[in-house]
Amino acid sequence: MKRLYLCGAGNPEGVRLALNINRLQNQWDEIILLDDDSVKQGQSILGVKIAGGFSMLAEAERSSSEVANLVARTTKKRQSALNKIQTFNIPFASLIDPDVDITGVDLGKDIIVYRGVIFCANAVVGEGSVIFAGAIIGHGCYIGRCCIIAPGAVINARVELGDGVYVGTNASILPDLKIGSWATIGANSAVVQDVPSEATVMGVPAQIIMAGNHDKEYESAHINVKKQQDSYPSMVLEGGLARLRQAQEKYINAFRKRRV
């Protein structure tokens, strides 16, 4: 009997994705939901019972079982869950909505891709990353391990995301930028320049509101909220926003052509 173990009961959309994939492709005889929160155990989500904690993976038959990591509240928690699951040596199953075109896309293991995601050719997605509904991943992008791309985010061409980057809902990142590992991009933000590791940025244009632990990198990048507010030339701001609009229009038009 082929079983799929879903780890993490805080994401009912992930359960629905697994059920829809199985309905169309009939990959598993049984789907089992696991969560380490004892309060949730015994409950059901969309008819799938929360059978117990992650430790139940120790009892799984490795030759006929697969596991998917549904934890996606934060990138740190997702990585922690991934590390815990890996200790049981059960093969990972990537959950990818069947309607998403992944031709020419390099996907690592334990990937979750929800409906309406658009991948452009030559994108690379690292192990353990999640792409939520309606996100756009431009051509030549590199997304590191355990990244979370929230609904509607636009990652434009050749953007590089380090490990553990969180990109908020409807955020946009201009082409050719580099986002450091474990950085956070706030919802609805427009990123027009590189972001240091562990920094938190938000706004239009995105500005650093928390520098993280990389003070030297932060200083060398010369990105300071007060300096930007006091001395950011209006022509640079306007130019960045114009580039953002052009990039957004490009991908929106590509999306419309695919739907015709």
mmCIF file of C-alpha atoms in Angstrom, residues 3-253:
data_model
loop_
_atom_site.group_PDB
_atom_site.id
_atom_site.type_symbol
_atom_site.label_atom_id
_atom_site.label_comp_id
_atom_site.label_asym_id
_atom_site.label_seq_id
_atom_site.Cartn_x
_atom_site.Cartn_y
_atom_site.Cartn_z
ATOM 1 C CA ARG A 3 1.099 6.070 1.573
ATOM 2 C CA LEU A 4 1.687 9.816 1.545
ATOM 3 C CA TYR A 5 2.474 11.447 4.878
ATOM 4 C CA LEU A 6 1.695 15.165 5.098
ATOM 5 C CA CYS A 7 3.674 16.873 7.869
ATOM 6 C CA GLY A 8 2.031 19.977 9.334
ATOM 7 C CA ALA A 9 -1.691 20.501 9.931
ATOM 8 C CA GLY A 10 -1.726 24.301 9.827
ATOM 9 C CA ASN A 11 -2.157 24.475 6.063
ATOM 10 C CA PRO A 12 -5.482 23.042 4.806
ATOM 11 C CA GLU A 13 -4.715 24.272 1.282
ATOM 12 C CA GLY A 14 -1.769 21.891 1.205
ATOM 13 C CA VAL A 15 -4.062 19.016 2.144
ATOM 14 C CA ARG A 16 -6.454 19.995 -0.643
ATOM 15 C CA LEU A 17 -3.569 20.137 -3.128
ATOM 16 C CA ALA A 18 -2.505 16.600 -2.196
ATOM 17 C CA LEU A 19 -6.082 15.339 -2.496
ATOM 18 C CA ASN A 20 -6.542 16.965 -5.912
ATOM 19 C CA ILE A 21 -3.269 15.515 -7.202
ATOM 20 C CA ASN A 22 -4.260 12.068 -5.987
ATOM 21 C CA ARG A 23 -7.741 12.365 -7.508
ATOM 22 C CA LEU A 24 -6.219 13.081 -10.923
ATOM 23 C CA GLN A 25 -3.119 10.891 -10.790
ATOM 24 C CA ASN A 26 -3.974 8.175 -8.251
ATOM 25 C CA GLN A 27 -0.465 8.133 -6.762
ATOM 26 C CA TRP A 28 -1.253 7.017 -3.201
ATOM 27 C CA ASP A 29 -3.602 4.499 -1.604
ATOM 28 C CA GLU A 30 -3.740 6.460 1.637
ATOM 29 C CA ILE A 31 -2.929 10.018 2.756
ATOM 30 C CA ILE A 32 -2.024 10.518 6.415
ATOM 31 C CA LEU A 33 -1.662 13.877 8.161
ATOM 32 C CA LEU A 34 0.867 14.391 10.974
ATOM 33 C CA ASP A 35 1.395 17.252 13.410
ATOM 34 C CA ASP A 36 3.478 17.536 16.586
ATOM 35 C CA ASP A 37 0.794 19.654 18.288
ATOM 36 C CA SER A 38 -1.041 17.151 20.493
ATOM 37 C CA VAL A 39 -4.121 19.413 20.578
ATOM 38 C CA LYS A 40 -4.627 18.908 16.832
ATOM 39 C CA GLN A 41 -4.115 15.153 16.862
ATOM 40 C CA GLY A 42 -7.313 13.191 16.296
ATOM 41 C CA GLN A 43 -8.926 16.014 14.317
ATOM 42 C CA SER A 44 -9.516 15.882 10.563
ATOM 43 C CA ILE A 45 -8.861 18.306 7.701
ATOM 44 C CA LEU A 46 -10.893 17.739 4.523
ATOM 45 C CA GLY A 47 -11.481 14.189 5.660
ATOM 46 C CA VAL A 48 -7.807 13.445 6.344
ATOM 47 C CA LYS A 49 -7.227 12.508 9.978
ATOM 48 C CA ILE A 50 -4.307 13.895 11.981
ATOM 49 C CA ALA A 51 -2.967 10.524 13.074
ATOM 50 C CA GLY A 52 -0.168 11.685 15.368
ATOM 51 C CA GLY A 53 3.180 13.463 15.483
ATOM 52 C CA PHE A 54 6.134 13.394 13.108
ATOM 53 C CA SER A 55 7.547 10.484 15.128
ATOM 54 C CA MET A 56 5.035 8.205 13.362
ATOM 55 C CA LEU A 57 7.327 8.389 10.334
ATOM 56 C CA ALA A 58 9.582 5.930 12.157
ATOM 57 C CA GLU A 59 6.888 3.281 11.610
ATOM 58 C CA ALA A 60 6.442 4.016 7.897
ATOM 59 C CA GLU A 61 7.442 1.473 5.266
ATOM 60 C CA ARG A 62 10.171 3.339 3.406
ATOM 61 C CA SER A 63 9.818 1.405 0.162
ATOM 62 C CA SER A 64 6.142 2.331 -0.243
ATOM 63 C CA SER A 65 5.888 5.695 1.519
ATOM 64 C CA GLU A 66 6.488 9.334 0.627
ATOM 65 C CA VAL A 67 6.407 12.461 2.744
ATOM 66 C CA ALA A 68 5.621 16.135 2.073
ATOM 67 C CA ASN A 69 6.384 19.082 4.325
ATOM 68 C CA LEU A 70 3.377 21.425 4.604
ATOM 69 C CA VAL A 71 4.912 23.751 7.216
ATOM 70 C CA ALA A 72 4.972 27.230 5.672
ATOM 71 C CA ARG A 73 4.304 29.814 8.375
ATOM 72 C CA THR A 74 7.953 30.983 8.392
ATOM 73 C CA THR A 75 11.049 29.868 6.519
ATOM 74 C CA LYS A 76 12.865 29.024 9.765
ATOM 75 C CA LYS A 77 10.038 26.729 10.874
ATOM 76 C CA ARG A 78 9.903 25.172 7.426
ATOM 77 C CA GLN A 79 13.615 24.418 7.505
ATOM 78 C CA SER A 80 13.323 22.995 11.038
ATOM 79 C CA ALA A 81 10.498 20.690 9.934
ATOM 80 C CA LEU A 82 12.488 19.639 6.848
ATOM 81 C CA ASN A 83 15.521 18.758 8.973
ATOM 82 C CA LYS A 84 13.366 16.710 11.346
ATOM 83 C CA ILE A 85 11.629 14.840 8.518
ATOM 84 C CA GLN A 86 14.930 14.004 6.813
ATOM 85 C CA THR A 87 16.066 11.987 9.842
ATOM 86 C CA PHE A 88 13.473 9.302 8.984
ATOM 87 C CA ASN A 89 14.970 8.675 5.508
ATOM 88 C CA ILE A 90 11.620 8.594 3.718
ATOM 89 C CA PRO A 91 11.534 9.850 0.101
ATOM 90 C CA PHE A 92 10.020 13.297 -0.374
ATOM 91 C CA ALA A 93 7.062 13.888 -2.661
ATOM 92 C CA SER A 94 6.787 17.240 -4.409
ATOM 93 C CA LEU A 95 3.213 18.526 -4.565
ATOM 94 C CA ILE A 96 2.756 20.483 -7.794
ATOM 95 C CA ASP A 97 -0.619 21.567 -9.084
ATOM 96 C CA PRO A 98 -1.206 19.575 -12.293
ATOM 97 C CA ASP A 99 -2.169 22.691 -14.262
ATOM 98 C CA VAL A 100 1.175 24.438 -13.615
ATOM 99 C CA ASP A 101 3.617 24.276 -16.537
ATOM 100 C CA ILE A 102 7.055 23.238 -15.210
ATOM 101 C CA THR A 103 8.689 22.673 -18.610
ATOM 102 C CA GLY A 104 12.291 23.873 -18.487
ATOM 103 C CA VAL A 105 12.190 24.417 -14.708
ATOM 104 C CA ASP A 106 14.722 22.761 -12.380
ATOM 105 C CA LEU A 107 12.926 21.704 -9.193
ATOM 106 C CA GLY A 108 14.557 20.297 -6.068
ATOM 107 C CA LYS A 109 12.891 17.750 -3.795
ATOM 108 C CA ASP A 110 10.096 18.575 -1.313
ATOM 109 C CA ILE A 111 8.697 21.385 -3.496
ATOM 110 C CA ILE A 112 5.130 22.652 -3.166
ATOM 111 C CA VAL A 113 3.599 24.622 -6.041
ATOM 112 C CA TYR A 114 -0.008 25.828 -5.823
ATOM 113 C CA ARG A 115 -2.491 26.618 -8.583
ATOM 114 C CA GLY A 116 -2.032 29.587 -10.879
ATOM 115 C CA VAL A 117 1.764 29.778 -10.492
ATOM 116 C CA ILE A 118 3.615 30.829 -13.650
ATOM 117 C CA PHE A 119 7.170 29.600 -14.191
ATOM 118 C CA CYS A 120 9.279 31.031 -16.977
ATOM 119 C CA ALA A 121 11.971 28.873 -18.557
ATOM 120 C CA ASN A 122 15.290 28.147 -16.859
ATOM 121 C CA ALA A 123 14.082 28.954 -13.374
ATOM 122 C CA VAL A 124 15.640 26.948 -10.544
ATOM 123 C CA VAL A 125 13.822 26.197 -7.282
ATOM 124 C CA GLY A 126 15.828 24.787 -4.392
ATOM 125 C CA GLU A 127 14.912 21.954 -2.037
ATOM 126 C CA GLY A 128 12.049 22.570 0.361
ATOM 127 C CA SER A 129 10.684 25.772 -1.181
ATOM 128 C CA VAL A 130 6.997 26.721 -1.502
ATOM 129 C CA ILE A 131 5.399 28.793 -4.271
ATOM 130 C CA PHE A 132 1.882 29.920 -3.357
ATOM 131 C CA ALA A 133 -1.045 30.604 -5.690
ATOM 132 C CA GLY A 134 -0.669 33.160 -8.459
ATOM 133 C CA ALA A 135 3.038 33.864 -8.015
ATOM 134 C CA ILE A 136 5.204 34.542 -11.085
ATOM 135 C CA ILE A 137 8.779 33.258 -11.304
ATOM 136 C CA GLY A 138 10.730 34.911 -14.127
ATOM 137 C CA HIS A 139 13.160 33.241 -16.498
ATOM 138 C CA GLY A 140 16.608 32.485 -15.168
ATOM 139 C CA CYS A 141 15.584 33.012 -11.541
ATOM 140 C CA TYR A 142 17.315 31.102 -8.788
ATOM 141 C CA ILE A 143 15.310 30.380 -5.624
ATOM 142 C CA GLY A 144 17.296 28.895 -2.744
ATOM 143 C CA ARG A 145 16.378 26.216 -0.197
ATOM 144 C CA CYS A 146 13.345 26.576 2.061
ATOM 145 C CA CYS A 147 12.116 29.821 0.502
ATOM 146 C CA ILE A 148 8.457 30.827 0.719
ATOM 147 C CA ILE A 149 6.915 32.855 -2.121
ATOM 148 C CA ALA A 150 3.518 34.174 -1.007
ATOM 149 C CA PRO A 151 0.436 34.532 -3.262
ATOM 150 C CA GLY A 152 0.720 37.006 -6.126
ATOM 151 C CA ALA A 153 4.418 37.761 -5.689
ATOM 152 C CA VAL A 154 6.414 38.587 -8.842
ATOM 153 C CA ILE A 155 10.030 37.443 -8.981
ATOM 154 C CA ASN A 156 11.346 38.988 -12.177
ATOM 155 C CA ALA A 157 14.006 37.666 -14.545
ATOM 156 C CA ARG A 158 17.370 36.488 -13.211
ATOM 157 C CA VAL A 159 16.617 37.367 -9.598
ATOM 158 C CA GLU A 160 18.619 35.339 -7.075
ATOM 159 C CA LEU A 161 17.072 34.438 -3.723
ATOM 160 C CA GLY A 162 19.325 32.996 -1.047
ATOM 161 C CA ASP A 163 18.196 30.229 1.274
ATOM 162 C CA GLY A 164 15.236 30.893 3.533
ATOM 163 C CA VAL A 165 13.961 34.065 1.850
ATOM 164 C CA TYR A 166 10.328 34.993 2.499
ATOM 165 C CA VAL A 167 8.631 37.070 -0.214
ATOM 166 C CA GLY A 168 5.319 38.544 0.931
ATOM 167 C CA THR A 169 1.987 38.688 -0.846
ATOM 168 C CA ASN A 170 1.965 40.791 -4.047
ATOM 169 C CA ALA A 171 5.571 41.887 -3.572
ATOM 170 C CA SER A 172 7.655 42.547 -6.703
ATOM 171 C CA ILE A 173 11.403 42.164 -7.167
ATOM 172 C CA LEU A 174 12.998 43.857 -10.187
ATOM 173 C CA PRO A 175 15.200 41.843 -12.586
ATOM 174 C CA ASP A 176 18.814 40.939 -11.818
ATOM 175 C CA LEU A 177 18.650 41.666 -8.091
ATOM 176 C CA LYS A 178 20.114 39.524 -5.326
ATOM 177 C CA ILE A 179 18.231 38.864 -2.104
ATOM 178 C CA GLY A 180 20.421 37.606 0.735
ATOM 179 C CA SER A 181 19.686 34.449 2.707
ATOM 180 C CA TRP A 182 16.900 34.626 5.316
ATOM 181 C CA ALA A 183 15.781 38.071 4.187
ATOM 182 C CA THR A 184 12.097 39.020 4.415
ATOM 183 C CA ILE A 185 10.272 41.047 1.751
ATOM 184 C CA GLY A 186 7.097 42.646 3.111
ATOM 185 C CA ALA A 187 3.729 42.326 1.408
ATOM 186 C CA ASN A 188 3.053 44.732 -1.499
ATOM 187 C CA SER A 189 6.672 45.900 -1.505
ATOM 188 C CA ALA A 190 8.623 46.916 -4.611
ATOM 189 C CA VAL A 191 12.246 45.828 -4.346
ATOM 190 C CA VAL A 192 14.473 47.987 -6.579
ATOM 191 C CA GLN A 193 17.928 47.144 -5.191
ATOM 192 C CA ASP A 194 19.795 44.223 -3.624
ATOM 193 C CA VAL A 195 18.787 43.172 -0.108
ATOM 194 C CA PRO A 196 21.372 42.037 2.488
ATOM 195 C CA SER A 197 21.089 38.697 4.278
ATOM 196 C CA GLU A 198 18.585 38.557 7.169
ATOM 197 C CA ALA A 199 17.294 42.064 6.444
ATOM 198 C CA THR A 200 13.583 42.860 6.506
ATOM 199 C CA VAL A 201 12.429 45.309 3.842
ATOM 200 C CA MET A 202 9.066 46.774 2.951
ATOM 201 C CA GLY A 203 7.471 49.668 1.143
ATOM 202 C CA VAL A 204 7.527 51.242 -2.338
ATOM 203 C CA PRO A 205 10.410 51.379 -2.958
ATOM 204 C CA ALA A 206 11.350 48.762 -0.354
ATOM 205 C CA GLN A 207 13.464 50.068 2.489
ATOM 206 C CA ILE A 208 15.234 48.221 5.266
ATOM 207 C CA ILE A 209 13.313 48.298 8.522
ATOM 208 C CA MET A 210 15.410 45.637 10.260
ATOM 209 C CA ALA A 211 19.042 44.937 9.387
ATOM 210 C CA GLY A 212 19.405 41.497 10.942
ATOM 211 C CA ASN A 213 22.768 40.312 12.244
ATOM 212 C CA HIS A 214 24.921 41.234 9.269
ATOM 213 C CA ASP A 215 25.956 44.755 10.314
ATOM 214 C CA LYS A 216 29.045 44.860 8.095
ATOM 215 C CA GLU A 217 27.108 43.735 5.042
ATOM 216 C CA TYR A 218 24.393 46.198 5.938
ATOM 217 C CA GLU A 219 26.857 49.087 6.177
ATOM 218 C CA SER A 220 28.703 48.156 2.978
ATOM 219 C CA ALA A 221 25.414 48.089 1.084
ATOM 220 C CA HIS A 222 24.812 51.726 2.066
ATOM 221 C CA ILE A 223 21.133 51.071 2.566
ATOM 222 C CA ASN A 224 19.840 53.089 5.470
ATOM 223 C CA VAL A 225 16.186 54.008 6.001
ATOM 224 C CA LYS A 226 16.872 57.545 7.184
ATOM 225 C CA LYS A 227 19.346 58.238 4.376
ATOM 226 C CA GLN A 228 16.882 56.966 1.823
ATOM 227 C CA GLN A 229 14.122 59.146 3.247
ATOM 228 C CA ASP A 230 16.339 62.241 3.330
ATOM 229 C CA SER A 231 18.420 61.918 0.178
ATOM 230 C CA TYR A 232 16.889 59.416 -2.247
ATOM 231 C CA PRO A 233 16.822 61.342 -5.556
ATOM 232 C CA SER A 234 13.329 61.554 -6.950
ATOM 233 C CA MET A 235 14.602 60.677 -10.434
ATOM 234 C CA VAL A 236 16.037 57.356 -9.137
ATOM 235 C CA LEU A 237 12.784 56.605 -7.381
ATOM 236 C CA GLU A 238 10.749 57.371 -10.466
ATOM 237 C CA GLY A 239 13.100 55.344 -12.656
ATOM 238 C CA GLY A 240 12.860 52.337 -10.347
ATOM 239 C CA LEU A 241 9.088 52.452 -10.294
ATOM 240 C CA ALA A 242 8.998 52.778 -14.082
ATOM 241 C CA ARG A 243 11.141 49.644 -14.384
ATOM 242 C CA LEU A 244 8.833 47.882 -11.962
ATOM 243 C CA ARG A 245 5.740 48.793 -13.973
ATOM 244 C CA GLN A 246 7.378 47.648 -17.230
ATOM 245 C CA ALA A 247 8.368 44.310 -15.705
ATOM 246 C CA GLN A 248 4.910 43.753 -14.245
ATOM 247 C CA GLU A 249 3.224 44.573 -17.546
ATOM 248 C CA LYS A 250 5.527 42.159 -19.360
ATOM 249 C CA TYR A 251 4.611 39.222 -17.156
ATOM 250 C CA ILE A 252 0.936 40.105 -17.008
ATOM 251 C CA ASN A 253 0.828 40.167 -20.813
#
